[in-house]
Amino acid sequence: MSPTDGKTLAEKSLEHEFHSFFPPGYQSGKTKFIIVTGSVMSGVGKGTFTGALATLLSCHGLKVSPVKFDGYLNYDAGTLNPYRHGEVFVLEDGTECDLDLGSYERALHRNMTKDNYLTGGKIFKMILDKERRGEYLGRDIQFIPHVTGEIKNFLRELAQKTNADVVLVEVGGTIGDLENSYFIEAMRELRYEEGKNNVAFINLTYIIEPGSLGEFKSKAAQIGLRQLMMLGVQPDIIICRSQNPVPESIKEKVSIFGNVPINHVYNIYDFSNIYEIPLVLRDLGLDKELFKILNLSPKENKDSVLNFENWENFVEKIKNANKEITIAIVGKYTNVRDSYLSIVKSLEHAAPYLGARVKIKWVEATDIEDGKISVEDALKDVNGVIVPGGFGKRGVEGKIAAIKYVRENNIPYLGLCYGMQLAVVEFARNVCGLKTAHTTEVNPGTDCPIIDIIPEQKDKLEKSEIGGTMRLGAYPAKLKEDSITKKLYGKDVILERHRHRWELNPKFHKILEENGIVLSGIYEERNLVEFIELPNHKFFVATQAHAEFTSRPLSPSPLFVGFVQACIG
Ligand code: GLN
């Protein structure tokens, strides 16, 4: 007998709960679900794999809607310290989220929304808000069915809203964590309710290779798989991650312990070029096996830039790129490289089209500031410099010293957010002669607040729905005729994403222009500067926005392309 006794799942659910976890009109089977989990340890490359799979399925013409589950109790990533968690990625709609959403956008060449991101905090807030509104009608609210139900509902709504062929779920954390256990339970239920042909589980596990033994050991992987199965989840596909290629005998062990036929056990070892992974997965036949499991077929893919031909070309370009350039990133979180992930990615996207490969030199701004290293020593052997976004006082004078050095020595410069604000401070001090110029973020009492929170903006931001006082999400910039910026973007008005409180103070626009800065992009509605540039410099362009958030492999950010081009010389 079917688990639904001939009734639709939605009807069945309504009989027993005050709440249906099937959105109205939902049809099971229309969207397939692929669930990616990781066992043994974190850092096995679940995000990279999920992104690569998303690219692969997209190249097959399927509409993929990815979701990241994060077990932590923060509502979103806006309050997370990049020092601990890596970059806070900002979506076009202003959502501040985990850097995995950046990977999804880059993998799919499509914008994500808040519906692609779910934290434990968001689920519990949603449930408690509903409870306060009386929507559970006196029921005791339990992990099962309510918490797991809301998670399933979230996925089904996403499937419906985005008309997805595949909802691709990446479960953060490792199997066995308390934090993600209710997500995994929800996924177990999802498979039961949607049916075997509609939900596939892929488990990434790690095959250790202890240096002292000089051979692979699959025990940890076996234990991880057993743990997953104890939660009621039978994987369909197992990916053995490893540093080096694993022998067949290891795959056989994993196969038998995991209850997974050997042809569904794959090995992906470390790749120097992660852009090859979608093609590697295809060559391994993972797509075909998934299609069989899910009863799914590829679709015609004519209109999208994201197709096999373009992707293969891009990978080929990376292989052939032979001009090596070194770019310094002068930042504050340089010992957590993930803090600047999107910047690194943007360089990786732009360089191959110009035949270049980029080496990054991480320069800690506080080391310059504290005199541990001179700015000349830090930057003398680089082809270009980026000052990225940042907050607070520490390292600011080091960044300003670096900007002065590149401006005076005609070294290509790209400033992003704080990198633009501090370029303006440097220029005001050393070119306009405004010796006390500063941002009020660092010196609230300065008599020359060239970077400031402007009052009308404060009002507007406080009244807006955003809640916080940051300018978040995409804003339009009108680009100036004949500017470098306009030539790069090739458009009158462009959109880039923001995440900051301070602005270039409009009272100082004139003096800056008189001294030679071109204000090359303006958010006209509020007369705010979005881009600046120096015309008589090899390349000196900076933006109040985070141009790194919109770069994608097959459509690199024009700003980064211009910058890398200048660095090549
Ligand atoms: N701290 C600056 C501000 O809030 C810049 C922020 C950033 O670089 N993202 O305006």
Coordinates of C-alpha atoms and ligand atoms in Angstrom, one line a residue:
M1 CA 0.0 0.0 0.0
S2 CA 1.2 3.5 -0.8
P3 CA 2.1 5.6 2.2
T4 CA -0.6 8.0 1.3
D5 CA -3.6 5.6 1.1
G6 CA -4.6 7.0 -2.3
K7 CA -4.8 10.5 -1.0
T8 CA -2.5 13.3 -2.2
L9 CA 0.3 14.0 0.2
A10 CA -1.1 17.5 0.8
E11 CA -4.5 16.0 1.8
K12 CA -2.9 13.4 4.0
S13 CA -0.8 16.0 5.7
L14 CA -3.8 18.3 6.4
E15 CA -5.7 15.5 8.1
H16 CA -3.1 15.0 10.8
E17 CA -1.4 18.4 11.3
F18 CA -2.8 21.9 11.6
H19 CA -0.1 22.7 9.2
S20 CA 0.5 21.4 5.7
F21 CA 4.1 21.2 4.7
F22 CA 3.1 21.1 1.1
P23 CA 2.6 24.5 -0.4
P24 CA -0.8 24.9 -2.2
G25 CA -0.7 23.4 -5.7
Y26 CA 2.6 21.5 -5.1
Q27 CA 3.1 18.5 -7.4
S28 CA 5.5 15.8 -6.3
G29 CA 7.8 14.6 -9.0
K30 CA 7.8 17.9 -11.0
T31 CA 11.1 18.9 -9.3
K32 CA 13.8 16.4 -8.4
F33 CA 16.0 16.9 -5.3
I34 CA 19.6 16.1 -5.0
I35 CA 21.0 16.2 -1.5
V36 CA 24.7 16.6 -0.9
T37 CA 26.1 15.6 2.5
G38 CA 29.7 15.2 3.8
S39 CA 31.1 12.7 6.3
V40 CA 34.4 12.1 8.1
M41 CA 35.4 15.7 8.3
S42 CA 34.6 19.2 7.2
G43 CA 36.5 20.7 4.3
V44 CA 36.1 17.8 2.0
G45 CA 35.1 20.2 -0.8
K46 CA 31.3 19.8 -0.6
G47 CA 30.9 23.4 -1.8
T48 CA 33.2 22.9 -4.7
F49 CA 31.5 19.7 -5.6
T50 CA 28.0 21.1 -5.3
G51 CA 29.0 24.1 -7.5
A52 CA 30.6 21.8 -10.1
L53 CA 27.5 19.6 -10.2
A54 CA 25.3 22.7 -10.5
T55 CA 27.4 23.8 -13.5
L56 CA 27.2 20.3 -15.1
L57 CA 23.4 20.0 -14.7
S58 CA 23.0 23.6 -16.1
C59 CA 25.1 22.8 -19.1
H60 CA 22.6 20.0 -19.7
G61 CA 19.9 22.6 -19.9
L62 CA 18.3 21.9 -16.5
K63 CA 17.1 24.7 -14.3
V64 CA 19.0 24.2 -11.0
S65 CA 18.0 25.9 -7.8
P66 CA 20.6 25.4 -5.1
V67 CA 20.1 25.7 -1.3
K68 CA 22.7 25.8 1.4
F69 CA 21.7 24.6 4.9
D70 CA 23.8 26.1 7.6
G71 CA 23.3 24.7 11.1
Y72 CA 24.3 27.7 13.1
L73 CA 21.7 29.8 14.9
N74 CA 22.6 33.1 13.4
Y75 CA 19.7 34.4 11.2
D76 CA 22.1 35.3 8.4
A77 CA 25.8 35.8 7.8
G78 CA 25.6 39.6 8.3
T79 CA 26.8 39.4 11.9
L80 CA 29.6 36.9 11.3
N81 CA 33.2 37.9 11.5
P82 CA 35.0 37.2 8.3
Y83 CA 38.0 36.3 10.5
R84 CA 36.1 33.3 11.6
H85 CA 33.8 32.5 8.8
G86 CA 35.2 33.8 5.6
E87 CA 33.7 36.4 3.3
V88 CA 30.1 37.7 3.8
F89 CA 28.6 37.4 0.3
V90 CA 25.9 40.0 -0.6
L91 CA 23.1 39.1 -3.0
E92 CA 21.5 41.5 -5.4
D93 CA 18.4 41.7 -3.1
G94 CA 20.7 42.7 -0.2
T95 CA 20.8 39.4 1.6
E96 CA 24.1 38.9 3.5
C97 CA 24.9 35.3 3.3
D98 CA 27.5 32.5 3.4
L99 CA 30.2 32.5 0.7
D100 CA 28.7 29.3 -0.7
L101 CA 26.0 31.4 -2.3
G102 CA 28.8 33.2 -4.2
S103 CA 30.0 29.8 -5.4
Y104 CA 26.4 29.0 -6.6
E105 CA 26.1 32.2 -8.5
R106 CA 29.5 31.7 -10.1
A107 CA 28.6 28.1 -10.9
L108 CA 25.2 28.9 -12.4
H109 CA 25.7 32.3 -13.8
R110 CA 22.5 33.4 -12.2
N111 CA 21.6 35.6 -9.2
M112 CA 20.5 33.9 -6.0
T113 CA 18.0 35.2 -3.5
K114 CA 17.3 34.8 0.2
D115 CA 15.4 31.7 -0.8
N116 CA 18.6 29.8 -1.6
Y117 CA 19.9 30.1 1.9
L118 CA 18.6 28.5 5.1
T119 CA 20.2 28.7 8.6
G120 CA 19.0 27.0 11.8
G121 CA 18.4 30.5 13.1
K122 CA 16.1 31.4 10.2
I123 CA 14.0 28.2 10.6
F124 CA 13.6 28.7 14.4
K125 CA 12.7 32.3 14.0
M126 CA 10.1 31.4 11.4
I127 CA 8.6 28.8 13.6
L128 CA 8.5 31.0 16.7
D129 CA 7.0 33.8 14.7
K130 CA 4.3 31.5 13.5
E131 CA 3.7 30.1 17.0
R132 CA 3.2 33.7 18.3
R133 CA 0.7 34.3 15.6
G134 CA -1.1 31.2 16.7
E135 CA -0.7 29.4 13.4
Y136 CA 0.0 26.0 15.0
L137 CA -3.4 26.2 16.8
G138 CA -2.4 25.0 20.2
R139 CA -0.2 22.1 19.1
D140 CA 3.0 21.4 20.8
I141 CA 5.7 22.3 18.3
Q142 CA 8.2 19.5 17.8
F143 CA 11.3 18.9 15.8
I144 CA 9.3 16.3 13.9
P145 CA 7.0 17.2 12.2
H146 CA 7.3 21.0 12.6
V147 CA 10.9 21.8 12.3
T148 CA 11.5 19.2 9.6
G149 CA 8.2 20.1 8.0
E150 CA 9.2 23.8 7.7
I151 CA 12.5 22.7 6.1
K152 CA 10.7 20.5 3.5
N153 CA 8.2 23.3 2.9
F154 CA 11.0 25.7 2.3
L155 CA 12.5 23.4 -0.4
R156 CA 9.1 22.8 -2.0
E157 CA 8.3 26.5 -2.2
L158 CA 11.7 27.1 -3.8
A159 CA 11.0 24.3 -6.3
Q160 CA 7.6 25.9 -7.2
K161 CA 8.7 29.6 -7.2
T162 CA 11.8 29.0 -9.4
N163 CA 10.2 26.3 -11.5
A164 CA 13.3 24.2 -11.0
D165 CA 14.1 20.9 -12.6
V166 CA 16.4 20.2 -9.8
V167 CA 16.7 21.6 -6.3
L168 CA 20.3 20.9 -5.2
V169 CA 20.7 20.9 -1.5
E170 CA 24.1 21.2 0.2
V171 CA 23.9 20.3 3.9
G172 CA 26.5 22.2 5.8
G173 CA 28.6 20.5 8.4
T174 CA 29.5 16.9 8.8
I175 CA 27.3 13.8 9.4
G176 CA 27.2 13.3 13.1
D177 CA 27.0 17.0 14.1
L178 CA 24.1 17.8 16.3
E179 CA 23.6 21.1 14.5
N180 CA 22.6 19.6 11.1
S181 CA 20.9 16.5 12.4
Y182 CA 17.4 17.9 11.9
F183 CA 18.2 18.9 8.4
I184 CA 19.3 15.4 7.6
E185 CA 16.1 14.0 9.2
A186 CA 14.1 16.4 7.1
M187 CA 15.9 15.1 4.0
R188 CA 15.2 11.5 5.0
E189 CA 11.5 12.4 5.3
L190 CA 11.6 14.2 2.0
R191 CA 12.8 11.1 0.2
Y192 CA 10.1 9.1 1.8
E193 CA 7.4 11.5 0.8
E194 CA 8.6 12.4 -2.6
G195 CA 9.6 8.9 -3.6
K196 CA 12.9 7.3 -4.5
N197 CA 13.0 8.5 -8.1
N198 CA 12.6 12.0 -7.0
V199 CA 15.3 12.4 -4.4
A200 CA 18.9 11.3 -4.7
F201 CA 21.5 11.4 -1.9
I202 CA 25.2 12.0 -2.7
N203 CA 27.7 11.6 0.2
L204 CA 31.2 13.0 0.0
T205 CA 33.6 11.2 2.2
Y206 CA 37.3 11.5 2.8
I207 CA 39.8 8.7 2.3
I208 CA 42.7 9.3 4.5
E209 CA 46.3 8.5 3.5
P210 CA 48.4 8.8 6.7
G211 CA 51.9 9.8 5.9
S212 CA 53.4 7.3 8.3
L213 CA 51.6 4.4 6.5
G214 CA 52.0 5.5 2.9
E215 CA 48.7 3.8 2.0
F216 CA 45.0 4.7 1.9
K217 CA 42.7 3.7 4.8
S218 CA 39.0 3.6 4.3
K219 CA 38.0 3.0 8.0
A220 CA 37.0 6.6 8.7
A221 CA 34.9 6.6 5.5
Q222 CA 33.2 3.4 6.6
I223 CA 32.3 4.8 10.0
G224 CA 31.0 8.0 8.4
L225 CA 28.8 6.0 6.0
R226 CA 27.5 3.9 8.8
Q227 CA 26.6 7.0 10.8
L228 CA 24.7 8.3 7.8
M229 CA 22.8 5.1 7.4
M230 CA 22.0 5.1 11.1
L231 CA 20.1 8.3 10.4
G232 CA 18.0 6.4 7.9
V233 CA 19.7 7.8 4.8
Q234 CA 20.9 5.4 2.2
P235 CA 23.2 7.2 -0.2
D236 CA 22.8 6.7 -3.9
I237 CA 26.2 7.9 -4.9
I238 CA 29.4 8.1 -2.9
I239 CA 32.2 10.4 -3.8
C240 CA 35.5 9.4 -2.3
R241 CA 37.6 12.6 -1.9
S242 CA 41.3 12.2 -1.5
Q243 CA 44.5 13.9 -2.1
N244 CA 45.7 11.3 -4.7
P245 CA 43.9 8.8 -6.8
V246 CA 42.6 5.9 -4.7
P247 CA 42.9 2.3 -5.8
E248 CA 39.9 0.2 -6.9
S249 CA 40.2 -1.9 -3.7
I250 CA 39.4 1.1 -1.6
K251 CA 36.4 1.9 -3.7
E252 CA 35.2 -1.7 -3.4
K253 CA 35.4 -1.5 0.4
V254 CA 33.4 1.7 0.4
S255 CA 30.9 0.2 -2.0
I256 CA 30.2 -2.8 0.3
F257 CA 30.1 -0.8 3.5
G258 CA 27.9 1.8 2.0
N259 CA 25.4 -0.5 0.2
V260 CA 26.2 1.4 -3.0
P261 CA 27.1 -0.4 -6.2
I262 CA 30.7 0.1 -7.2
N263 CA 29.7 2.0 -10.4
H264 CA 28.1 4.6 -8.1
V265 CA 31.3 5.1 -6.1
Y266 CA 33.5 7.8 -7.6
N267 CA 36.9 9.1 -6.7
I268 CA 37.7 12.8 -7.0
Y269 CA 41.2 13.7 -5.9
D270 CA 42.6 17.1 -5.5
F271 CA 42.7 19.2 -8.6
S272 CA 44.8 22.2 -9.2
N273 CA 42.2 23.6 -11.5
I274 CA 38.7 23.3 -10.0
Y275 CA 37.1 24.6 -13.1
E276 CA 37.8 21.2 -14.7
I277 CA 35.6 19.4 -12.2
P278 CA 32.3 19.8 -14.0
L279 CA 33.9 18.2 -17.0
V280 CA 35.6 15.5 -14.9
L281 CA 32.2 14.6 -13.4
R282 CA 30.8 14.4 -16.9
D283 CA 33.7 12.2 -18.1
L284 CA 33.1 9.9 -15.1
G285 CA 29.5 9.6 -16.2
L286 CA 28.1 10.9 -12.9
D287 CA 25.5 12.9 -14.8
K288 CA 24.2 9.9 -16.6
E289 CA 23.9 7.8 -13.4
L290 CA 22.1 10.6 -11.7
F291 CA 19.7 10.9 -14.6
K292 CA 19.0 7.2 -14.3
I293 CA 18.4 7.4 -10.6
L294 CA 16.1 10.4 -10.9
N295 CA 14.4 9.5 -14.2
L296 CA 15.6 12.8 -15.6
S297 CA 16.7 13.8 -19.1
P298 CA 18.8 16.7 -20.3
K299 CA 17.1 19.6 -22.1
E300 CA 18.1 21.7 -25.0
N301 CA 20.4 24.4 -23.9
K302 CA 20.5 27.1 -26.6
D303 CA 20.2 30.5 -24.9
S304 CA 22.5 30.3 -21.9
V305 CA 26.1 31.4 -21.9
L306 CA 26.6 28.5 -19.6
N307 CA 27.0 25.6 -21.9
F308 CA 29.6 22.9 -22.5
E309 CA 31.3 24.6 -25.4
N310 CA 31.9 27.9 -23.5
W311 CA 33.0 26.0 -20.3
E312 CA 35.4 23.8 -22.2
N313 CA 36.9 27.0 -23.9
F314 CA 37.3 28.6 -20.5
V315 CA 39.1 25.6 -19.1
E316 CA 41.3 25.4 -22.2
K317 CA 42.2 29.1 -21.8
I318 CA 43.3 28.5 -18.2
K319 CA 45.5 25.7 -19.4
N320 CA 47.1 27.9 -22.0
A321 CA 47.5 31.0 -19.9
N322 CA 51.2 31.6 -19.5
K323 CA 51.8 35.2 -18.6
E324 CA 52.3 35.2 -14.9
I325 CA 51.4 38.3 -13.0
T326 CA 51.6 39.0 -9.2
I327 CA 48.8 41.0 -7.6
A328 CA 49.0 42.2 -4.0
I329 CA 45.9 42.3 -1.9
V330 CA 46.5 44.7 0.9
G331 CA 44.0 43.7 3.5
K332 CA 43.3 42.9 7.1
Y333 CA 42.1 39.4 7.1
T334 CA 44.9 38.1 5.0
N335 CA 45.4 35.0 7.2
V336 CA 41.9 33.9 6.4
R337 CA 42.1 33.8 2.7
D338 CA 38.4 33.0 2.4
S339 CA 37.7 36.5 3.6
Y340 CA 38.5 37.7 0.0
L341 CA 37.2 34.7 -1.9
S342 CA 35.2 36.6 -4.5
I343 CA 38.1 38.8 -5.3
V344 CA 40.4 35.8 -5.8
K345 CA 37.7 34.3 -8.0
S346 CA 37.2 37.5 -10.0
L347 CA 40.9 37.5 -10.8
E348 CA 40.7 33.8 -11.8
H349 CA 37.8 34.6 -14.1
A350 CA 39.4 37.6 -15.8
A351 CA 43.0 36.5 -16.3
P352 CA 42.6 33.5 -18.7
Y353 CA 40.8 35.7 -21.3
L354 CA 44.0 37.7 -21.3
G355 CA 46.3 34.8 -21.4
A356 CA 47.4 35.4 -17.8
R357 CA 47.6 33.5 -14.6
V358 CA 47.6 35.4 -11.4
K359 CA 49.7 34.9 -8.3
I360 CA 48.4 36.6 -5.2
K361 CA 50.7 38.2 -2.7
W362 CA 48.9 38.7 0.6
V363 CA 50.0 41.8 2.3
E364 CA 48.9 42.5 5.9
A365 CA 48.0 46.2 6.1
T366 CA 48.8 46.2 9.8
D367 CA 52.4 45.1 9.1
I368 CA 52.9 48.2 6.9
E369 CA 51.2 50.3 9.5
D370 CA 53.3 49.0 12.4
G371 CA 56.5 49.4 10.4
K372 CA 57.1 45.6 10.3
I373 CA 57.6 45.9 6.6
S374 CA 58.1 49.0 4.4
V375 CA 55.6 49.7 1.7
E376 CA 58.4 49.5 -0.9
D377 CA 59.4 46.1 0.2
A378 CA 55.8 44.9 0.4
L379 CA 54.9 46.1 -3.1
K380 CA 58.1 46.5 -5.2
D381 CA 57.8 43.2 -7.1
V382 CA 54.0 43.3 -7.8
N383 CA 52.2 44.1 -11.1
G384 CA 49.1 45.5 -9.4
V385 CA 47.5 46.2 -6.1
I386 CA 44.0 45.7 -4.7
V387 CA 42.7 47.3 -1.5
P388 CA 39.6 45.3 -0.7
G389 CA 36.6 46.1 1.5
G390 CA 37.1 46.4 5.3
F391 CA 35.8 47.9 8.5
G392 CA 37.3 49.8 11.4
K393 CA 40.5 51.5 12.2
R394 CA 43.1 48.8 12.3
G395 CA 45.3 48.7 9.2
V396 CA 43.9 51.9 7.7
E397 CA 47.1 53.9 7.6
G398 CA 48.9 50.9 6.1
K399 CA 46.3 50.7 3.3
I400 CA 46.6 54.5 2.8
A401 CA 50.4 54.2 2.6
A402 CA 50.1 51.4 0.0
I403 CA 47.7 53.5 -2.1
K404 CA 50.0 56.5 -2.0
Y405 CA 52.8 54.2 -3.2
V406 CA 50.9 52.8 -6.2
R407 CA 49.5 56.2 -7.1
E408 CA 53.0 57.8 -7.1
N409 CA 54.7 54.9 -8.8
N410 CA 52.1 54.3 -11.6
I411 CA 51.3 50.8 -10.4
P412 CA 47.8 49.6 -11.4
Y413 CA 45.3 50.0 -8.6
L414 CA 41.8 48.6 -8.0
G415 CA 40.0 49.8 -4.9
L416 CA 36.9 48.0 -3.7
C417 CA 34.6 49.8 -1.2
Y418 CA 37.0 50.7 1.7
G419 CA 39.6 50.6 -1.1
M420 CA 37.8 53.5 -2.8
Q421 CA 37.1 55.5 0.4
L422 CA 40.8 55.3 1.5
A423 CA 42.0 56.2 -2.0
V424 CA 39.9 59.3 -1.7
V425 CA 41.4 60.0 1.8
E426 CA 44.9 59.6 0.4
F427 CA 44.3 61.8 -2.6
A428 CA 42.7 64.5 -0.4
R429 CA 45.6 64.5 2.0
N430 CA 48.5 64.3 -0.5
V431 CA 47.2 65.9 -3.6
C432 CA 44.4 68.3 -2.5
G433 CA 46.4 69.4 0.5
L434 CA 43.6 68.6 2.9
K435 CA 46.0 67.2 5.6
T436 CA 43.4 66.2 8.1
A437 CA 41.1 64.5 5.6
H438 CA 39.7 61.2 7.0
T439 CA 36.7 59.0 7.2
T440 CA 34.6 59.6 10.3
E441 CA 34.5 55.8 10.7
V442 CA 38.1 56.1 12.0
N443 CA 38.2 59.7 13.2
P444 CA 34.7 60.9 14.1
G445 CA 36.0 64.3 15.1
T446 CA 37.9 65.1 12.0
D447 CA 37.4 68.6 10.6
C448 CA 37.7 67.3 7.1
P449 CA 35.1 64.4 6.9
I450 CA 35.7 63.5 3.3
I451 CA 34.1 60.1 3.9
D452 CA 31.1 60.4 6.1
I453 CA 27.6 59.1 6.9
I454 CA 25.6 61.8 5.2
P455 CA 22.5 62.8 7.2
E456 CA 19.8 62.4 4.5
Q457 CA 21.1 58.9 3.9
K458 CA 21.0 58.1 7.5
D459 CA 17.3 59.1 7.6
K460 CA 16.5 57.1 4.5
L461 CA 18.3 54.0 5.7
E462 CA 16.6 54.2 9.1
K463 CA 13.2 54.4 7.5
S464 CA 13.8 51.6 5.0
E465 CA 12.9 48.0 5.5
I466 CA 16.5 46.9 5.5
G467 CA 16.7 47.4 9.2
G468 CA 20.4 48.1 9.6
T469 CA 22.2 51.2 8.6
M470 CA 24.2 49.6 5.8
R471 CA 23.6 50.3 2.1
L472 CA 23.1 46.7 1.0
G473 CA 22.4 45.0 -2.3
A474 CA 22.5 46.3 -5.9
Y475 CA 22.3 50.0 -6.8
P476 CA 22.5 51.6 -10.2
A477 CA 25.5 53.8 -11.2
K478 CA 25.4 56.2 -14.1
L479 CA 28.8 56.1 -15.8
K480 CA 30.5 59.2 -17.2
E481 CA 31.1 59.6 -20.9
D482 CA 34.6 58.8 -22.0
S483 CA 35.7 57.5 -18.6
I484 CA 37.8 54.3 -18.2
T485 CA 34.9 52.9 -16.2
K486 CA 32.4 53.4 -18.9
K487 CA 34.7 52.0 -21.6
L488 CA 35.2 48.9 -19.5
Y489 CA 31.5 48.3 -18.8
G490 CA 30.4 49.5 -22.2
K491 CA 27.0 50.7 -20.8
D492 CA 25.5 53.9 -19.5
V493 CA 24.0 52.5 -16.3
I494 CA 25.3 49.5 -14.5
L495 CA 24.3 47.6 -11.3
E496 CA 26.8 46.6 -8.6
R497 CA 26.3 45.4 -5.1
H498 CA 27.0 47.3 -1.9
R499 CA 27.7 46.6 1.8
H500 CA 28.8 49.7 3.6
R501 CA 27.7 52.6 5.8
W502 CA 30.0 55.5 4.8
E503 CA 30.0 57.5 1.6
L504 CA 32.1 60.0 -0.2
N505 CA 30.9 63.2 1.2
P506 CA 29.2 65.2 -1.6
K507 CA 30.6 68.5 -0.2
F508 CA 34.0 67.4 -1.4
H509 CA 33.1 66.3 -4.9
K510 CA 34.2 69.6 -6.4
I511 CA 37.7 69.9 -4.8
L512 CA 38.5 66.3 -5.7
E513 CA 37.5 67.0 -9.4
E514 CA 39.5 70.2 -9.5
N515 CA 42.5 68.3 -8.4
G516 CA 42.1 65.6 -11.1
I517 CA 40.0 62.8 -9.8
V518 CA 37.3 61.8 -12.3
L519 CA 34.0 60.8 -10.5
S520 CA 33.2 58.3 -13.2
G521 CA 30.1 56.7 -11.7
I522 CA 27.2 58.3 -9.7
Y523 CA 24.2 56.9 -8.0
E524 CA 22.1 59.8 -9.3
E525 CA 19.1 59.6 -7.0
R526 CA 21.2 60.5 -4.0
N527 CA 24.3 62.1 -5.7
L528 CA 26.6 59.4 -4.3
V529 CA 29.9 58.5 -5.9
E530 CA 30.1 54.9 -7.1
F531 CA 33.3 55.0 -9.1
I532 CA 36.4 57.2 -9.2
E533 CA 39.5 57.1 -11.5
L534 CA 42.7 58.9 -12.2
P535 CA 43.0 59.6 -16.0
N536 CA 46.8 60.1 -16.1
H537 CA 47.7 56.8 -14.5
K538 CA 48.3 53.4 -15.9
F539 CA 45.1 52.2 -14.1
F540 CA 43.7 53.7 -11.0
V541 CA 40.0 52.9 -10.6
A542 CA 38.1 52.4 -7.5
T543 CA 34.5 51.7 -6.7
Q544 CA 32.2 52.1 -3.7
A545 CA 30.6 48.8 -4.7
H546 CA 31.8 45.2 -4.5
A547 CA 32.4 44.5 -8.1
E548 CA 33.8 41.1 -7.1
F549 CA 30.3 39.8 -6.3
T550 CA 29.1 39.8 -9.9
S551 CA 32.0 38.3 -11.7
R552 CA 31.5 34.8 -13.2
P553 CA 33.8 32.5 -15.1
L554 CA 32.1 33.0 -18.5
S555 CA 31.3 36.7 -17.9
P556 CA 34.2 38.1 -15.8
S557 CA 33.8 41.5 -14.2
P558 CA 34.7 44.3 -16.7
L559 CA 36.5 46.1 -13.9
F560 CA 38.8 43.1 -13.1
V561 CA 39.4 42.6 -16.8
G562 CA 40.6 46.2 -17.2
F563 CA 42.7 45.9 -14.1
V564 CA 44.4 42.6 -15.1
Q565 CA 45.0 44.0 -18.5
A566 CA 46.8 46.9 -17.0
C567 CA 48.8 44.7 -14.8
I568 CA 50.0 42.7 -17.8
G569 CA 51.1 46.0 -19.2
Ligands
GLN1 N1 33.9 50.5 6.4 C1 33.4 51.1 5.2 C2 31.9 51.4 5.4 O1 31.2 50.9 6.2 C3 33.6 50.2 4.0 C4 32.9 48.9 4.1 C5 33.3 47.9 3.1 O2 34.4 48.0 2.6 N2 32.5 46.9 2.8 O3 31.5 52.3 4.6

